[in-house]
Coordinates of C-alpha atoms (C1' of nucleotides) in Angstrom, one line a residue:
Chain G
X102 CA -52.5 126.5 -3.5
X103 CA -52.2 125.0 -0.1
X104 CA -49.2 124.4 2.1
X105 CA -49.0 120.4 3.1
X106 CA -46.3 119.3 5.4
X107 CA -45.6 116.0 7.3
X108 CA -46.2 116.1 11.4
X109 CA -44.4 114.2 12.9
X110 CA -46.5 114.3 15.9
X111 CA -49.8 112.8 14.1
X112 CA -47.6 111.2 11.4
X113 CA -50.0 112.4 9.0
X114 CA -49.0 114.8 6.1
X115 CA -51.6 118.0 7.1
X116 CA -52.3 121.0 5.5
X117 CA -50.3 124.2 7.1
X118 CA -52.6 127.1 8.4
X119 CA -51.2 129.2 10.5
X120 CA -52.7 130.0 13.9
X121 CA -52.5 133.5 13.2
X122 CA -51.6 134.4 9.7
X123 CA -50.0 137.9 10.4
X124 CA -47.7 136.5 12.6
X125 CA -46.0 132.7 11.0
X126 CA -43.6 131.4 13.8
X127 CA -41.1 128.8 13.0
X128 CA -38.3 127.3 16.0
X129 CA -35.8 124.9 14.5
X130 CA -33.0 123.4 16.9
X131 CA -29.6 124.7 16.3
X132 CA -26.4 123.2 17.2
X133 CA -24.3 122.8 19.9
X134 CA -21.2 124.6 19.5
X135 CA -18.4 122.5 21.1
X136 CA -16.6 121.7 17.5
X137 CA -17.2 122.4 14.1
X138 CA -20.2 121.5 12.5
X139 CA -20.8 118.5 9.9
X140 CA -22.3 117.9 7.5
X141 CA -25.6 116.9 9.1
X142 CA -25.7 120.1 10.9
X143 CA -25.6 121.3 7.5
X144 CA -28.6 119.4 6.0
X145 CA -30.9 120.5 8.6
X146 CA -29.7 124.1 8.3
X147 CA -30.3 123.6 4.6
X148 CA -33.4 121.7 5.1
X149 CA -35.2 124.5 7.9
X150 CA -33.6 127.2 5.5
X151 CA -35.5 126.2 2.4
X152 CA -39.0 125.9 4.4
X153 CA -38.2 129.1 5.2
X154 CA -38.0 130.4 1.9
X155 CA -40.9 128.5 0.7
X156 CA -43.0 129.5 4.0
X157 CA -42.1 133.4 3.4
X158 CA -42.9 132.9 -0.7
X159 CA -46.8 131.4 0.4
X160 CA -47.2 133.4 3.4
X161 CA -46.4 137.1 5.0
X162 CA -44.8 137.5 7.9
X163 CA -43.2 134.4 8.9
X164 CA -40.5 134.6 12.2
X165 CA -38.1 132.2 12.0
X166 CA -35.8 131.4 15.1
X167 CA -33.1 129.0 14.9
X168 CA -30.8 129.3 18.5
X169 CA -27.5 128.2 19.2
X170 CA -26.8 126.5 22.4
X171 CA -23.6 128.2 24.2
X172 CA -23.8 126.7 27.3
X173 CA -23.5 122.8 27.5
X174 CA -20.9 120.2 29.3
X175 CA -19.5 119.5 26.3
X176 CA -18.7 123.2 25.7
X177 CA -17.3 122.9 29.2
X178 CA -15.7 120.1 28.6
X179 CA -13.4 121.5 25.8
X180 CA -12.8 124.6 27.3
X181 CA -11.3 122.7 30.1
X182 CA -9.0 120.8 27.6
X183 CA -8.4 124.0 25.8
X184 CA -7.7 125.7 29.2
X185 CA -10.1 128.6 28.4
X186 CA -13.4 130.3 29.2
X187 CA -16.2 128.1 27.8
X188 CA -17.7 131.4 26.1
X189 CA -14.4 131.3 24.3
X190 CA -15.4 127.8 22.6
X191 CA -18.5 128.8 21.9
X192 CA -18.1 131.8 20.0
X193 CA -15.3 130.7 18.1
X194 CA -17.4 127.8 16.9
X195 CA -20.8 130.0 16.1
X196 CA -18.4 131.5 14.0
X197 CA -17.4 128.5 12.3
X198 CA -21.0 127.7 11.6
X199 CA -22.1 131.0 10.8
X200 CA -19.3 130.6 7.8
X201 CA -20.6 127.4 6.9
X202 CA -23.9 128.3 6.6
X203 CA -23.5 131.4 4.7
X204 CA -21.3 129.1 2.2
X205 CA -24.2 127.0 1.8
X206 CA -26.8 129.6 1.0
X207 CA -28.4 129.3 4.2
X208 CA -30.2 132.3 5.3
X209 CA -29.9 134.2 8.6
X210 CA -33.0 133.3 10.8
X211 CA -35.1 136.3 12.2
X212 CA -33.9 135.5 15.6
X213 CA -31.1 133.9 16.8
X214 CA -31.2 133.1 20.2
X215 CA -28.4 131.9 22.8
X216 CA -29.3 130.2 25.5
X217 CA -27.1 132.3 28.0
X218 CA -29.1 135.4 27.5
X219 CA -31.8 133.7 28.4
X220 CA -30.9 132.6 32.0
X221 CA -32.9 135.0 33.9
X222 CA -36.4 133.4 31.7
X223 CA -35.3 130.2 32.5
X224 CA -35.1 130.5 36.1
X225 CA -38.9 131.9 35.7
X226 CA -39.8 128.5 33.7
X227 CA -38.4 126.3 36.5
X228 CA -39.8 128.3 39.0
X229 CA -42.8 127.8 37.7
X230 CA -43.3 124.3 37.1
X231 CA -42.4 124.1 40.9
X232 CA -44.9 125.8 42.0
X233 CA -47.6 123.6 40.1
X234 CA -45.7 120.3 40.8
X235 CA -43.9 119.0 37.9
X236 CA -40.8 119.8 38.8
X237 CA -39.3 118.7 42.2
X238 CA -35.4 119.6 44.0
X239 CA -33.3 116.6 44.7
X240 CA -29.4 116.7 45.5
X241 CA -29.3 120.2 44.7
X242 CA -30.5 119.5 41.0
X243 CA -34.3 120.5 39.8
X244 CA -36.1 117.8 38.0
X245 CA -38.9 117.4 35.7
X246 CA -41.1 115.4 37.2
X247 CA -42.7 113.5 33.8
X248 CA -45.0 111.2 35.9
X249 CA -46.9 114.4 36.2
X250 CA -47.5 114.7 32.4
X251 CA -49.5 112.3 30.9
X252 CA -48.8 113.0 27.4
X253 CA -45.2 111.9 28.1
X254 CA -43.9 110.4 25.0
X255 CA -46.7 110.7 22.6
X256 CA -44.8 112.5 20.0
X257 CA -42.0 109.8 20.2
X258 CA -44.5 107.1 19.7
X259 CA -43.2 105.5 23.2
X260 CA -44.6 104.6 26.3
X261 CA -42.0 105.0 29.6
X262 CA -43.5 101.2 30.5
X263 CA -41.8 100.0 27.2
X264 CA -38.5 101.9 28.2
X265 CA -35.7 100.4 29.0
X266 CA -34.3 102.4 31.9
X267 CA -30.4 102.4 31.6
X268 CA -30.5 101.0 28.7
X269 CA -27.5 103.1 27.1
X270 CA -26.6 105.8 30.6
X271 CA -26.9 104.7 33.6
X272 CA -29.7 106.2 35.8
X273 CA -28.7 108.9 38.0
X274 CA -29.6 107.9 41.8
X275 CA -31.5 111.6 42.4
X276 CA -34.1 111.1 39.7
X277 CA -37.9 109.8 40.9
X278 CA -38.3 108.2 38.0
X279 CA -35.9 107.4 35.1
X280 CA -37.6 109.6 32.6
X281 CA -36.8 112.2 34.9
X282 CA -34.3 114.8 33.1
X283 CA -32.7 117.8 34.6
X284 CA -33.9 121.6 34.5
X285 CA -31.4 123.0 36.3
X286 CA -27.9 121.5 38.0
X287 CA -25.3 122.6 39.7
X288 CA -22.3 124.2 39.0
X289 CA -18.8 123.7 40.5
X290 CA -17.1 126.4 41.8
X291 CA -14.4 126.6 38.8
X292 CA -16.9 126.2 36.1
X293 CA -19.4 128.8 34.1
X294 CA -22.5 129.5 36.5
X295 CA -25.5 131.4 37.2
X296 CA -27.0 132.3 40.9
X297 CA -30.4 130.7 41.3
X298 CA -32.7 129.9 43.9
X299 CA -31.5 126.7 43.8
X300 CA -27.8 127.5 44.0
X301 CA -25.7 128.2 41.5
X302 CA -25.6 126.6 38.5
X303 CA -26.5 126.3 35.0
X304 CA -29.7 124.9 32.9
X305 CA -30.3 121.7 31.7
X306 CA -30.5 121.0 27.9
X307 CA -34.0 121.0 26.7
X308 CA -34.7 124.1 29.0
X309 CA -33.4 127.3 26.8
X310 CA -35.6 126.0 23.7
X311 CA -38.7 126.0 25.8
X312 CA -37.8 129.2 27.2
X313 CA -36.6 131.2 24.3
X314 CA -39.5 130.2 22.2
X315 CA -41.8 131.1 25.0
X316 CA -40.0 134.8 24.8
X317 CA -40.0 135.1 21.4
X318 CA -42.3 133.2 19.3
X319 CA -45.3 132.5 22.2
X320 CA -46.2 129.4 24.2
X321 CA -47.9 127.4 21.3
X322 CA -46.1 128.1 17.5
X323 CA -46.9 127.1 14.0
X324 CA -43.9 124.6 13.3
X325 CA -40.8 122.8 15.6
X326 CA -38.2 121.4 13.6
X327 CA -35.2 119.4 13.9
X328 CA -32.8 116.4 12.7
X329 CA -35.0 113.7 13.6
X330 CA -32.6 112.4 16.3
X331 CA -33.6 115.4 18.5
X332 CA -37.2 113.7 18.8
X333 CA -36.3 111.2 21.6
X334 CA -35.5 112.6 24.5
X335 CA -35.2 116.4 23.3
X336 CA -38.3 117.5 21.8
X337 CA -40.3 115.2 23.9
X338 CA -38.8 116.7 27.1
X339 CA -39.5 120.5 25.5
X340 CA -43.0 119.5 25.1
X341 CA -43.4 118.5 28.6
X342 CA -42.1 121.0 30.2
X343 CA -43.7 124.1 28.0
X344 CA -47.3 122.0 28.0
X345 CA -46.7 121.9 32.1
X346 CA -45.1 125.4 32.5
X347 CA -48.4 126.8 30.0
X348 CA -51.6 125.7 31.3
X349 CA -51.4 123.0 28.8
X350 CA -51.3 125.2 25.9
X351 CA -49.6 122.6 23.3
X352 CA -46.1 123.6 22.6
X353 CA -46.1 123.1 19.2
X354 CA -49.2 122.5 16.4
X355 CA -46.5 121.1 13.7
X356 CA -43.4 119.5 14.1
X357 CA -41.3 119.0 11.2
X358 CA -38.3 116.6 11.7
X359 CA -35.3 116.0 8.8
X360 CA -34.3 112.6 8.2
X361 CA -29.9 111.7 9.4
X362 CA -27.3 111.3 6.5
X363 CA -25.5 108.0 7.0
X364 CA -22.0 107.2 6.0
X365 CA -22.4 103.9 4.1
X366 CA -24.7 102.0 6.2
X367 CA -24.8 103.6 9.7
X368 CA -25.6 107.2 10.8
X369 CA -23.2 109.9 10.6
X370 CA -22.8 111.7 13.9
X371 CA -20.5 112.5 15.9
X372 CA -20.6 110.2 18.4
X373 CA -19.1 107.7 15.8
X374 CA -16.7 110.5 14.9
X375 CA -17.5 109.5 11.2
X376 CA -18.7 112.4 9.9
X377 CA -17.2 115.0 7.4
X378 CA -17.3 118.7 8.4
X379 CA -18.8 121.1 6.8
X380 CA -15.1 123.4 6.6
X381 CA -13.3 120.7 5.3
X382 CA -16.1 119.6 2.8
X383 CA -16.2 123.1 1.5
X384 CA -12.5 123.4 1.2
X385 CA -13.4 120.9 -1.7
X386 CA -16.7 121.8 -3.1
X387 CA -18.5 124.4 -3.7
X388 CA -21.4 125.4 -0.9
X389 CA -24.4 125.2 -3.9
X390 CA -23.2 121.8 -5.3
X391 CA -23.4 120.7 -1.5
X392 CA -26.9 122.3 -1.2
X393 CA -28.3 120.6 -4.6
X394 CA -26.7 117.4 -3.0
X395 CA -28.7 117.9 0.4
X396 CA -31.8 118.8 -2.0
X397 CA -31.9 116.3 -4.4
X398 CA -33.3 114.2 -1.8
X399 CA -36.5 114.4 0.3
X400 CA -35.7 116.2 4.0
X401 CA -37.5 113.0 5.3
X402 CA -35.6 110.5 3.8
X403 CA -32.4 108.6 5.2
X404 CA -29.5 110.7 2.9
X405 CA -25.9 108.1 2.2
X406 CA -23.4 111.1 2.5
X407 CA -20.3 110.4 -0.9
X408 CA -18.2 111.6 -3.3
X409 CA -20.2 109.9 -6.2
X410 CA -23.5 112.3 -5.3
X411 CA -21.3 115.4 -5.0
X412 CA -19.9 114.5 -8.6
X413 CA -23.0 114.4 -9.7
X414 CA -24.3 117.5 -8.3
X415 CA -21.5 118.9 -9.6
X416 CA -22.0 117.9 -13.0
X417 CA -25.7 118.7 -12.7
X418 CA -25.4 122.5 -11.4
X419 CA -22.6 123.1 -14.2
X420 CA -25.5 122.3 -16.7
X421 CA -28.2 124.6 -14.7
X422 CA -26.0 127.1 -14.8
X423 CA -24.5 126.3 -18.7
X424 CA -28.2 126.8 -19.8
X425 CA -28.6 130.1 -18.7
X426 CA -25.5 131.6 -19.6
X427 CA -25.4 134.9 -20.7
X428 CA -29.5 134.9 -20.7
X429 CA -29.4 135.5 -17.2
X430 CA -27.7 139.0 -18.0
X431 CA -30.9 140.4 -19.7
X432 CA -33.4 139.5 -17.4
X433 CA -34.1 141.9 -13.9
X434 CA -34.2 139.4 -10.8
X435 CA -37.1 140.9 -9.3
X436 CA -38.9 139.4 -12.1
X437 CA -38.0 136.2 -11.8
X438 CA -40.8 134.1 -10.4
X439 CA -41.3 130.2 -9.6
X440 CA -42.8 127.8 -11.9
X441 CA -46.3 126.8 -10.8
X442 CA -45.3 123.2 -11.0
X443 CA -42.2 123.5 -8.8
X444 CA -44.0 125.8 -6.3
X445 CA -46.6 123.0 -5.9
X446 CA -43.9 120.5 -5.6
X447 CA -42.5 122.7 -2.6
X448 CA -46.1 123.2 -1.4
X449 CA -46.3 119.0 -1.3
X450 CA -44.5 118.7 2.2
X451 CA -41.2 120.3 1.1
X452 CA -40.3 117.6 -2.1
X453 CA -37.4 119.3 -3.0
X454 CA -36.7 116.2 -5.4
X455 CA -39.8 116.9 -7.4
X456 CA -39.3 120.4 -7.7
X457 CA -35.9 119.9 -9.0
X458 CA -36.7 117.6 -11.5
X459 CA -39.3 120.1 -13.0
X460 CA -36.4 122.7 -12.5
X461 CA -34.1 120.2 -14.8
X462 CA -36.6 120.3 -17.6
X463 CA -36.9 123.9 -17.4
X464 CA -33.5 124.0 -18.0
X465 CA -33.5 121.7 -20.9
X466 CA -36.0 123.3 -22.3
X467 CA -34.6 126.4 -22.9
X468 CA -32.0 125.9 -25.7
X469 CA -35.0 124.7 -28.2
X470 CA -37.4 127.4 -27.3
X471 CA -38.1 130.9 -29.1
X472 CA -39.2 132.5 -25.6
X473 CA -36.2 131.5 -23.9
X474 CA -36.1 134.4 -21.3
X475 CA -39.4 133.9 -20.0
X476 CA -38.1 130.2 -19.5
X477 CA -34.5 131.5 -18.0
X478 CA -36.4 133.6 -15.5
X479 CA -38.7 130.5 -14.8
X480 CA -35.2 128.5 -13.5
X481 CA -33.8 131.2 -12.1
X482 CA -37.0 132.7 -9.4
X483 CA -37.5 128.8 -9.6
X484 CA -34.0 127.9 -8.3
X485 CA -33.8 130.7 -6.0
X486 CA -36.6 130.0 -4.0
X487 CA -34.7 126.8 -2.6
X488 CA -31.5 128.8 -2.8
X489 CA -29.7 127.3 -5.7
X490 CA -28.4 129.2 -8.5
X491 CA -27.7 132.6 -6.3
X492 CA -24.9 133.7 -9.3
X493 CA -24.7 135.8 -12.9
X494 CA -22.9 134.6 -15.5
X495 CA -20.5 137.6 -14.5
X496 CA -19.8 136.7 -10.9
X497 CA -16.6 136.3 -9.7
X498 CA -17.5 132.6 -9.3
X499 CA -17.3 132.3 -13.0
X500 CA -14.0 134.2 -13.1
X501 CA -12.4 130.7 -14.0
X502 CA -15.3 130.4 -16.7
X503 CA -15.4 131.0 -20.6
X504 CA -16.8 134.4 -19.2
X505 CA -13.4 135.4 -17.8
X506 CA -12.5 139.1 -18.3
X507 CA -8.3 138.0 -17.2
X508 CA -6.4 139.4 -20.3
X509 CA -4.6 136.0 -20.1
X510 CA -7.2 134.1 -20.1
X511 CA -8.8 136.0 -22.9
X512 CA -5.5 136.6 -25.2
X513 CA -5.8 132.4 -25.0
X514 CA -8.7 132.2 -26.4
X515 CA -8.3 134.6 -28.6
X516 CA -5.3 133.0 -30.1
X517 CA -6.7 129.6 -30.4
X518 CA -9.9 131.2 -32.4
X519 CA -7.1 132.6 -34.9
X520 CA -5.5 129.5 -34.9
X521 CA -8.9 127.5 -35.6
X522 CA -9.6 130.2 -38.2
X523 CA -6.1 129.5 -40.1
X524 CA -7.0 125.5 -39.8
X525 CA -4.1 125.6 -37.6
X526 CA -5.8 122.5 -35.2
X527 CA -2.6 121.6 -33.2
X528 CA -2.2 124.7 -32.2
X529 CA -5.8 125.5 -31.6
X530 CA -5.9 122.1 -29.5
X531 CA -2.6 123.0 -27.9
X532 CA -3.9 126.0 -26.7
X533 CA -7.2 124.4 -25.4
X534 CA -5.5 122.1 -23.3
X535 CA -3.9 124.6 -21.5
X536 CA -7.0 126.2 -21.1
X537 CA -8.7 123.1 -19.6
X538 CA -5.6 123.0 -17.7
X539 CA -6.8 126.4 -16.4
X540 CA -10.2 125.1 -15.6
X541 CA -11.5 126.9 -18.3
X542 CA -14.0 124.9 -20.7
X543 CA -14.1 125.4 -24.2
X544 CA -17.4 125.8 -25.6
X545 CA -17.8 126.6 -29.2
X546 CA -20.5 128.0 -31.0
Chain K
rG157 C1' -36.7 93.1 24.6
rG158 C1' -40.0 97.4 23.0
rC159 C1' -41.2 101.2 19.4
rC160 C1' -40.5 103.4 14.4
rA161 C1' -39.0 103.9 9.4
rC162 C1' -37.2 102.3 4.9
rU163 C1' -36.5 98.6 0.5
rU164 C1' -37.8 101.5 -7.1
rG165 C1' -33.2 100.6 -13.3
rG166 C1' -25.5 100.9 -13.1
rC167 C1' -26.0 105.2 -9.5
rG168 C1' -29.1 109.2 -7.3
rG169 C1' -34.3 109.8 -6.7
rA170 C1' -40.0 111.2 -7.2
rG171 C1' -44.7 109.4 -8.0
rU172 C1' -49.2 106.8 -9.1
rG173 C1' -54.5 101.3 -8.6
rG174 C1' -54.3 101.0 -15.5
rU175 C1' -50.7 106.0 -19.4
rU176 C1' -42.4 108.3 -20.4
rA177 C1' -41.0 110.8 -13.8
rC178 C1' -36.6 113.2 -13.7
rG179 C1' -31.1 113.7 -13.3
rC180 C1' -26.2 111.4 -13.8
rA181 C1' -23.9 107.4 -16.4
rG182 C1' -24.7 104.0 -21.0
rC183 C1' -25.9 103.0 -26.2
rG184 C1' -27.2 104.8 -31.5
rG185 C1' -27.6 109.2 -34.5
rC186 C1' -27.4 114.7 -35.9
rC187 C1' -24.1 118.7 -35.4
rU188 C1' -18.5 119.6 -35.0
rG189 C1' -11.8 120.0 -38.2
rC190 C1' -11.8 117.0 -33.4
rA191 C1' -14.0 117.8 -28.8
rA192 C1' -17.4 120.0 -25.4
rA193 C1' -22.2 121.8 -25.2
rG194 C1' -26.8 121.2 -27.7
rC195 C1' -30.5 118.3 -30.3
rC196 C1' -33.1 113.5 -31.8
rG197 C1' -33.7 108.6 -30.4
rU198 C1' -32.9 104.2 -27.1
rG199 C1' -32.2 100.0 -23.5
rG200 C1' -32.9 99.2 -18.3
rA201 C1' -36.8 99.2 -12.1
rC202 C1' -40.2 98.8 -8.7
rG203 C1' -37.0 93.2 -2.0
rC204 C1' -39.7 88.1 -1.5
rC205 C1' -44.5 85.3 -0.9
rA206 C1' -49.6 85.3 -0.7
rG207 C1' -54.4 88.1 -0.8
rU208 C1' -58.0 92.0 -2.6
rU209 C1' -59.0 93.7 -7.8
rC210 C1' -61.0 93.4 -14.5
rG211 C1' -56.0 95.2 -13.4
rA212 C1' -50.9 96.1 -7.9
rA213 C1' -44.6 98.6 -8.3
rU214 C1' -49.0 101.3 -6.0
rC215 C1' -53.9 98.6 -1.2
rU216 C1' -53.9 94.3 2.8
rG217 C1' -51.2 90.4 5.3
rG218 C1' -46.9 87.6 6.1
rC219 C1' -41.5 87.0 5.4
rA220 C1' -36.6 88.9 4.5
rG221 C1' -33.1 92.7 4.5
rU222 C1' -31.3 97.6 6.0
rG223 C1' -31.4 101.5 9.3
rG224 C1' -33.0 104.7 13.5
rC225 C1' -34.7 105.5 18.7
rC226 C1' -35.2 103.5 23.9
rU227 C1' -31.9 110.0 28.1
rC228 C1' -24.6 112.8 23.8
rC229 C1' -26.3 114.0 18.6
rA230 C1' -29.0 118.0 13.2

RNA sequence: GGCCACUUGGCGGAGUGGUUACGCAGCGGCCUGCAAAGCCGUGGACGCCAGUUCGAAUCUGGCAGUGGCCUCCA
């Protein structure tokens, strides 16, 4: 079956082959890490993180980076407010996200890069697109000089005639041209630096990604992803520079953007400072009733963030889960493989909401069948290769569950099956209110 | 001003030139001491106007609405 995802840079949907199949190489964008990460930074975690999965189920030997940036103004910026060393902010927030991710299933990448070990690479990069002209000194900052790349704005769909220069910043006075953006500034002397040849100072933004894949995955990999706001002016710059800094070898041969989660009718971000955070949000809900909430709707497509589609998700992975109690005991995980028609669902440029509706009527499926383990281990190698259903019935997750080994709890229940057994209802009511109480639901039969 | 995307039932959300998507919620029934779960059944949709076609929610054009980007963002 073949792999078909959406590139954004032809706007086609195009079947995946890799460049070199023994060697798969996927670079999504990370965050910044300044503050703690919403919820958007979760749904392009989740997003990259599932075509992981998938890419590593259809193909061997996939490397997957996903970076961090950890050296940024706004990291400087903070640590000046919080009166300490800007590596302080950052690490305390990849923490943060590392937490949140691992609460919403997310995988580790294979690499993890941060841009300040890669400072000595990025000198290289600028030095090098000095030498053959697209990148020029001014006012003690390097440049990238974009009128020497034709291809300027082609994955953006934008000409820089049609832009409007200073349209939301204003246009620095050092740059040639307004398109111009910075590979390398400099550093006061109280403020995280690095010595270059240019002085000393730190890297520009788009640079490390350019630089770090370069390092790691090559000068032209399989896929780039990244929320789709990153397309205009990130990506664009990171394709001009790598295309100028690698005898024109193409940066990327797929790029794969996720579509923004809006709070009622405008985006979430945090610009608007309406977003929720991915802490707080899981303080509330669990991480895989967030993750079937990201899921249940295509990467591409504009996501309206509420409570409403985390009830429901809620509700929806309490019946996933209902259906394979206690099966899901019997069964050996390492046989648990995907459905056919799910896998082509995920094969079908990543439709997660496709796959999950087959997924669904797995589910539903199971209570009338006679060969209800084959059909339990169909959901379960089925849910897991997005990264849903990750617990047993015996997990301490369902610790608050009818499967609760508390004595309490299980004295309770024991009681109220006496009670039902004398026809004593009150009591046997009485005694499953307390248990609802509890957060315990009463099944019978 | 320029460029781009989207518009499906109460809600979420796929897909297809002609046949039930699916889930949640609703309604009727079976089951149950009563519930819950399960099972059976059921109503309800494709923004508007034209065009192409035997047939359009699906293709084309126009219109409207919503949103995104035009150097902070996942």
């Amino acid at each position: 079956m073949e792999f078909k995802i959406y590139n954004s840079y032809t706007r086609k949907k195009e079947i995946f082959i890799p460049a070199n199949p023994n060697k798969v190489t996927m670079y999504a964008c990370g965050p910044t890490v300044y503050g703690p990460g919403h919820i958007g930074n979760g749904r392009s975690a989740i997003v990259f993180d599932c075509l992981a999965r998938v890419l590593r189920f259809k193909f061997d030997n996939l490397v997957y980076a996903r970076n961090i940036t950890d050296i940024d103004d706004k990291i400087i910026n903070v640590s000046k407010r919080e009166k300490v060393e800007s590596s302080v902010i950052a690490k305390k927030f990849t923490k943060q996200y590392h937490d949140d991710f691992k609460k919403l299933y997310v995988l580790a990448p294979d690499i993890e890069p941060f841009a300040t070990n890669y400072i000595d690479q990025m000198i290289k990069f600028i030095d090098n697109l000095l030498k053959n002209n697209s990148a020029y000194l001014s006012d003690s900052h390097v440049l990238f000089n974009v009128s020497n790349f034709p291809d300027y704005g082609k994955l953006s769909g934008r000409k820089i005639e049609e832009m409007k220069p200073g349209a939301r910043i204003e246009v620095a006075s050092y740059k040639k041209n307004p398109s111009d953006f910075v590979l390398w500034k400099p550093s006061p002397e109280n403020e995280i630096g690095w010595d270059s040849p240019w002085g000393r100072g730190r890297p520009g933004w788009h640079l490390e990604c350019s630089a770090m894949i370069k390092e790691h995955l090559g000068e032209t990999i399989d896929i780039h992803g990244g929320g789709e706001d990153l397309t205009f002016p990130h990506h664009e710059n990171e394709i001009a520079q790598s295309v100028c800094c690698n005898e024109n070898n193409p940066l990327a041969r797929f790029w794969v953007h996720n579509g923004l989660l809006r709070s009622e009718n405008t985006k979430m971000s945090k610009s608007l400072g309406n977003f929720v955070l991915m802490k707080d949000l899981l303080k509330e809900y669990d991480g895989e009733v967030i993750r079937l909430a990201i899921l249940s709707s295509h990467y591409r497509q504009p996501l309206i963030w509420s409570n409403d589609l985390l009830n429901q998700s809620i509700k929806t992975l309490d019946k996933l889960y209902l259906s394979i109690a206690s099966y899901d005991l019997e069964i050996d995980i390492e046989d648990c493989n995907p459905d056919e028609e799910v896998l082509s669902a995920l094969y079908d440029d990543l439709n997660t909401p496709k796959a999950l509706a087959k997924i669904f009527s797995i589910s539903k499926s199971i209570s009338k069948s006679e060969n209800k383990i084959n059909l339990v281990k169909s959901l379960i190698g089925s849910a897991n290769l997005i990264g849903l259903l990750n617990h047993r019935s015996d997990d301490e997750k369902f610790k608050n569950n009818i499967y609760d080994t508390d004595e309490k709890i299980q004295n309770l229940i024991k009681e109220r099956k006496l009670a039902r057994d004398n026809k004593d209802y009150l009591e046997s009511d009485r005694i499953r209110d307390i248990l609802i109480k509890l957060g315990i639901k009463i099944n019978d039969k």
